[in-house]
PDB file of C-alpha atoms in Angstrom:
ATOM      1  CA  MET A   1      23.878 163.588  93.609  1.00 45.00           C
ATOM      2  CA  THR A   2      24.264 160.873  91.005  1.00 52.00           C
ATOM      3  CA  ALA A   3      22.237 160.602  87.855  1.00 61.00           C
ATOM      4  CA  SER A   4      20.621 157.294  87.104  1.00 69.00           C
ATOM      5  CA  CYS A   5      19.093 155.958  83.963  1.00 74.00           C
ATOM      6  CA  SER A   6      17.482 152.784  82.747  1.00 75.00           C
ATOM      7  CA  ALA A   7      19.663 150.316  80.887  1.00 69.00           C
ATOM      8  CA  PRO A   8      18.311 151.207  77.404  1.00 68.00           C
ATOM      9  CA  THR A   9      18.737 154.933  78.075  1.00 72.00           C
ATOM     10  CA  CYS A  10      22.281 154.474  79.377  1.00 80.00           C
ATOM     11  CA  TRP A  11      23.237 152.305  76.410  1.00 79.00           C
ATOM     12  CA  SER A  12      21.799 154.800  73.919  1.00 78.00           C
ATOM     13  CA  ARG A  13      23.764 157.617  75.566  1.00 85.00           C
ATOM     14  CA  LEU A  14      26.965 155.592  75.452  1.00 90.00           C
ATOM     15  CA  VAL A  15      26.440 154.756  71.786  1.00 92.00           C
ATOM     16  CA  GLY A  16      25.785 158.434  70.993  1.00 90.00           C
ATOM     17  CA  ILE A  17      28.865 159.552  72.916  1.00 93.00           C
ATOM     18  CA  GLY A  18      30.915 156.910  71.151  1.00 93.00           C
ATOM     19  CA  GLY A  19      29.609 158.162  67.800  1.00 94.00           C
ATOM     20  CA  ALA A  20      30.522 161.747  68.690  1.00 94.00           C
ATOM     21  CA  ILE A  21      34.053 160.739  69.685  1.00 95.00           C
ATOM     22  CA  TRP A  22      34.523 158.596  66.588  1.00 96.00           C
ATOM     23  CA  PHE A  23      33.202 161.318  64.233  1.00 96.00           C
ATOM     24  CA  ALA A  24      35.491 163.887  65.907  1.00 95.00           C
ATOM     25  CA  ARG A  25      38.552 161.690  65.394  1.00 96.00           C
ATOM     26  CA  VAL A  26      37.712 161.028  61.762  1.00 97.00           C
ATOM     27  CA  ALA A  27      37.031 164.747  61.210  1.00 96.00           C
ATOM     28  CA  GLY A  28      40.452 165.524  62.665  1.00 95.00           C
ATOM     29  CA  ARG A  29      41.983 163.542  59.809  1.00 96.00           C
ATOM     30  CA  HIS A  30      39.598 164.255  56.933  1.00 96.00           C
ATOM     31  CA  GLY A  31      37.795 167.505  57.801  1.00 96.00           C
ATOM     32  CA  ALA A  32      34.416 168.169  59.365  1.00 96.00           C
ATOM     33  CA  LYS A  33      32.556 168.889  56.146  1.00 97.00           C
ATOM     34  CA  LYS A  34      33.543 165.573  54.550  1.00 97.00           C
ATOM     35  CA  VAL A  35      32.638 163.652  57.691  1.00 98.00           C
ATOM     36  CA  ILE A  36      29.271 165.398  58.022  1.00 98.00           C
ATOM     37  CA  LEU A  37      28.560 164.542  54.378  1.00 98.00           C
ATOM     38  CA  ALA A  38      29.527 160.932  55.127  1.00 98.00           C
ATOM     39  CA  GLY A  39      27.179 161.063  58.122  1.00 98.00           C
ATOM     40  CA  LEU A  40      24.364 162.230  55.847  1.00 98.00           C
ATOM     41  CA  ALA A  41      25.144 159.293  53.563  1.00 98.00           C
ATOM     42  CA  GLY A  42      24.978 157.114  56.679  1.00 97.00           C
ATOM     43  CA  TRP A  43      21.544 158.525  57.488  1.00 97.00           C
ATOM     44  CA  MET A  44      20.402 157.745  53.948  1.00 97.00           C
ATOM     45  CA  ALA A  45      21.642 154.176  54.345  1.00 97.00           C
ATOM     46  CA  ILE A  46      19.885 153.873  57.718  1.00 97.00           C
ATOM     47  CA  VAL A  47      16.472 154.983  56.409  1.00 96.00           C
ATOM     48  CA  THR A  48      16.929 152.697  53.398  1.00 96.00           C
ATOM     49  CA  VAL A  49      17.728 149.718  55.630  1.00 95.00           C
ATOM     50  CA  ALA A  50      14.763 150.638  57.860  1.00 93.00           C
ATOM     51  CA  LEU A  51      12.581 150.298  54.782  1.00 92.00           C
ATOM     52  CA  VAL A  52      13.547 146.640  54.338  1.00 92.00           C
ATOM     53  CA  VAL A  53      14.645 145.367  57.778  1.00 92.00           C
ATOM     54  CA  PRO A  54      12.875 142.049  58.398  1.00 91.00           C
ATOM     55  CA  GLU A  55       9.910 142.059  60.723  1.00 89.00           C
ATOM     56  CA  LYS A  56      10.334 140.536  64.204  1.00 90.00           C
ATOM     57  CA  LYS A  57      14.125 140.282  63.886  1.00 92.00           C
ATOM     58  CA  MET A  58      15.385 141.714  67.160  1.00 93.00           C
ATOM     59  CA  VAL A  59      19.101 141.623  66.304  1.00 94.00           C
ATOM     60  CA  ALA A  60      18.570 143.527  63.037  1.00 93.00           C
ATOM     61  CA  PHE A  61      16.401 146.052  64.872  1.00 91.00           C
ATOM     62  CA  LEU A  62      19.011 146.543  67.616  1.00 91.00           C
ATOM     63  CA  LEU A  63      21.821 146.912  65.067  1.00 94.00           C
ATOM     64  CA  LEU A  64      19.774 149.566  63.293  1.00 94.00           C
ATOM     65  CA  GLY A  65      19.325 151.318  66.638  1.00 92.00           C
ATOM     66  CA  VAL A  66      23.086 151.251  67.274  1.00 94.00           C
ATOM     67  CA  ALA A  67      23.729 152.672  63.800  1.00 96.00           C
ATOM     68  CA  ILE A  68      21.225 155.458  64.477  1.00 95.00           C
ATOM     69  CA  GLY A  69      22.897 156.263  67.803  1.00 94.00           C
ATOM     70  CA  ILE A  70      26.371 156.403  66.291  1.00 96.00           C
ATOM     71  CA  VAL A  71      25.379 158.603  63.362  1.00 97.00           C
ATOM     72  CA  LEU A  72      23.053 160.794  65.439  1.00 94.00           C
ATOM     73  CA  GLY A  73      25.643 161.406  68.139  1.00 92.00           C
ATOM     74  CA  GLY A  74      28.370 162.030  65.597  1.00 94.00           C
ATOM     75  CA  THR A  75      26.531 164.288  63.176  1.00 96.00           C
ATOM     76  CA  GLN A  76      24.910 166.453  65.849  1.00 92.00           C
ATOM     77  CA  ALA A  77      28.147 167.119  67.707  1.00 93.00           C
ATOM     78  CA  LEU A  78      30.201 167.644  64.567  1.00 95.00           C
ATOM     79  CA  ALA A  79      27.620 169.943  62.964  1.00 95.00           C
ATOM     80  CA  ARG A  80      27.817 172.305  65.965  1.00 94.00           C
ATOM     81  CA  SER A  81      31.585 172.242  65.871  1.00 94.00           C
ATOM     82  CA  TYR A  82      31.607 172.927  62.123  1.00 96.00           C
ATOM     83  CA  PHE A  83      29.113 175.776  62.550  1.00 96.00           C
ATOM     84  CA  SER A  84      31.353 177.363  65.179  1.00 95.00           C
ATOM     85  CA  LEU A  85      34.060 177.864  62.541  1.00 96.00           C
ATOM     86  CA  PHE A  86      31.871 180.525  60.904  1.00 97.00           C
ATOM     87  CA  ILE A  87      31.144 182.558  64.037  1.00 97.00           C
ATOM     88  CA  PRO A  88      33.079 185.806  64.603  1.00 96.00           C
ATOM     89  CA  ARG A  89      34.675 186.084  68.052  1.00 94.00           C
ATOM     90  CA  GLY A  90      32.333 187.640  70.596  1.00 95.00           C
ATOM     91  CA  LYS A  91      29.203 186.706  68.630  1.00 96.00           C
ATOM     92  CA  GLU A  92      28.902 183.103  69.822  1.00 95.00           C
ATOM     93  CA  ALA A  93      25.712 183.617  71.856  1.00 96.00           C
ATOM     94  CA  GLU A  94      23.930 185.327  68.980  1.00 95.00           C
ATOM     95  CA  TYR A  95      24.878 182.720  66.401  1.00 95.00           C
ATOM     96  CA  PHE A  96      24.171 179.702  68.599  1.00 95.00           C
ATOM     97  CA  SER A  97      20.829 181.247  69.593  1.00 95.00           C
ATOM     98  CA  LEU A  98      19.981 181.454  65.898  1.00 94.00           C
ATOM     99  CA  TYR A  99      21.226 177.878  65.408  1.00 93.00           C
ATOM    100  CA  HIS A 100      18.998 176.662  68.237  1.00 93.00           C
ATOM    101  CA  ALA A 101      15.984 178.647  67.002  1.00 93.00           C
ATOM    102  CA  MET A 102      16.383 177.245  63.487  1.00 91.00           C
ATOM    103  CA  ASP A 103      16.814 173.723  64.866  1.00 89.00           C
ATOM    104  CA  ARG A 104      13.634 173.966  66.930  1.00 89.00           C
ATOM    105  CA  GLY A 105      11.767 176.018  64.357  1.00 86.00           C
ATOM    106  CA  THR A 106      12.270 173.514  61.550  1.00 88.00           C
ATOM    107  CA  SER A 107      12.098 170.239  63.479  1.00 89.00           C
ATOM    108  CA  TRP A 108       8.415 169.883  62.659  1.00 93.00           C
ATOM    109  CA  PHE A 109       9.180 169.378  58.938  1.00 94.00           C
ATOM    110  CA  GLY A 110      10.379 165.833  59.538  1.00 94.00           C
ATOM    111  CA  THR A 111       7.488 165.058  61.853  1.00 95.00           C
ATOM    112  CA  LEU A 112       4.979 166.431  59.357  1.00 96.00           C
ATOM    113  CA  THR A 113       6.530 164.500  56.472  1.00 96.00           C
ATOM    114  CA  PHE A 114       6.623 161.281  58.500  1.00 96.00           C
ATOM    115  CA  GLY A 115       3.013 161.761  59.619  1.00 97.00           C
ATOM    116  CA  LEU A 116       1.671 162.547  56.159  1.00 98.00           C
ATOM    117  CA  VAL A 117       3.443 159.632  54.496  1.00 98.00           C
ATOM    118  CA  TYR A 118       2.229 157.303  57.248  1.00 98.00           C
ATOM    119  CA  GLN A 119      -1.309 158.654  56.908  1.00 98.00           C
ATOM    120  CA  PHE A 120      -1.362 158.078  53.147  1.00 97.00           C
ATOM    121  CA  SER A 121       0.517 154.771  53.081  1.00 97.00           C
ATOM    122  CA  GLY A 122      -0.638 153.181  56.331  1.00 97.00           C
ATOM    123  CA  SER A 123       2.913 151.932  56.948  1.00 95.00           C
ATOM    124  CA  TYR A 124       5.839 153.185  58.992  1.00 94.00           C
ATOM    125  CA  ARG A 125       8.388 151.904  56.486  1.00 94.00           C
ATOM    126  CA  PRO A 126       7.741 154.424  53.696  1.00 96.00           C
ATOM    127  CA  ALA A 127       7.259 157.111  56.350  1.00 97.00           C
ATOM    128  CA  ILE A 128      10.771 156.487  57.676  1.00 95.00           C
ATOM    129  CA  PHE A 129      12.197 156.309  54.163  1.00 96.00           C
ATOM    130  CA  ALA A 130      10.552 159.637  53.239  1.00 97.00           C
ATOM    131  CA  LEU A 131      12.973 161.367  55.628  1.00 96.00           C
ATOM    132  CA  ILE A 132      15.739 160.728  53.092  1.00 97.00           C
ATOM    133  CA  VAL A 133      14.590 163.921  51.349  1.00 97.00           C
ATOM    134  CA  PHE A 134      15.943 166.002  54.244  1.00 96.00           C
ATOM    135  CA  PHE A 135      19.315 164.255  54.201  1.00 97.00           C
ATOM    136  CA  VAL A 136      19.653 164.753  50.448  1.00 97.00           C
ATOM    137  CA  LEU A 137      18.690 168.433  50.684  1.00 96.00           C
ATOM    138  CA  GLY A 138      21.028 168.983  53.631  1.00 96.00           C
ATOM    139  CA  GLY A 139      23.892 167.361  51.749  1.00 97.00           C
ATOM    140  CA  LEU A 140      23.260 169.433  48.634  1.00 98.00           C
ATOM    141  CA  ILE A 141      23.232 172.641  50.676  1.00 97.00           C
ATOM    142  CA  LEU A 142      26.374 171.640  52.577  1.00 97.00           C
ATOM    143  CA  LEU A 143      28.198 170.865  49.322  1.00 98.00           C
ATOM    144  CA  ARG A 144      27.760 174.524  48.362  1.00 98.00           C
ATOM    145  CA  VAL A 145      29.404 175.834  51.562  1.00 97.00           C
ATOM    146  CA  ASP A 146      32.881 177.296  51.015  1.00 97.00           C
ATOM    147  CA  THR A 147      34.411 176.399  54.375  1.00 97.00           C
ATOM    148  CA  ALA A 148      37.707 178.229  53.904  1.00 96.00           C
ATOM    149  CA  ARG A 149      35.966 181.437  52.859  1.00 97.00           C
ATOM    150  CA  GLY A 150      33.488 181.236  55.749  1.00 97.00           C
ATOM    151  CA  ILE A 151      36.295 180.851  58.263  1.00 97.00           C
ATOM    152  CA  ARG A 152      38.219 183.724  56.677  1.00 96.00           C
ATOM    153  CA  ASP A 153      35.147 186.000  56.531  1.00 97.00           C
ATOM    154  CA  ALA A 154      34.442 185.317  60.219  1.00 96.00           C
ATOM    155  CA  GLY A 155      38.002 186.354  61.048  1.00 95.00           C
ATOM    156  CA  ASN A 156      38.852 182.998  62.571  1.00 96.00           C
ATOM    157  CA  GLU A 157      42.040 180.951  62.370  1.00 93.00           C
ATOM    158  CA  ARG A 158      41.928 178.191  59.824  1.00 92.00           C
ATOM    159  CA  PRO A 159      42.329 174.748  61.432  1.00 90.00           C
ATOM    160  CA  ALA A 160      44.956 172.368  60.046  1.00 88.00           C
ATOM    161  CA  VAL A 161      42.238 170.220  58.449  1.00 90.00           C
ATOM    162  CA  ILE A 162      38.973 171.650  57.157  1.00 84.00           C
TER     163      ILE A 162
END
């Protein structure tokens, strides 16, 4: 059985996969935490550009979509990989269940923020830009993570580059 998809869906998957591969390669040289922080900076740039992208400019809109796919694919895959460094052997199911529950349990914050800002402003542009709060908060929290200690406390081997 072969899977099929429409052209836009296939292209978005390819862009996301490409972003995941690219982020992994860069993380191999510079460390996952630094690359995730760079990805958060990328997200902040994306929502800022979305605030000012010209109306009815298809190329600009498509380029923004490609940027979203690259950063989304890269940050999601790398965040899971980074998280796995802190999981003690034999506890993977428990920790990834918690990860998934937290992901699903908090996903409504962005939707609520977007919806409220849209409701009050009447425009999608400030609603998209309002999401920058989550990227800033995520970056500030991640900056406080002591990666080496977390790996050590989990009893895992330290990778060559963290």
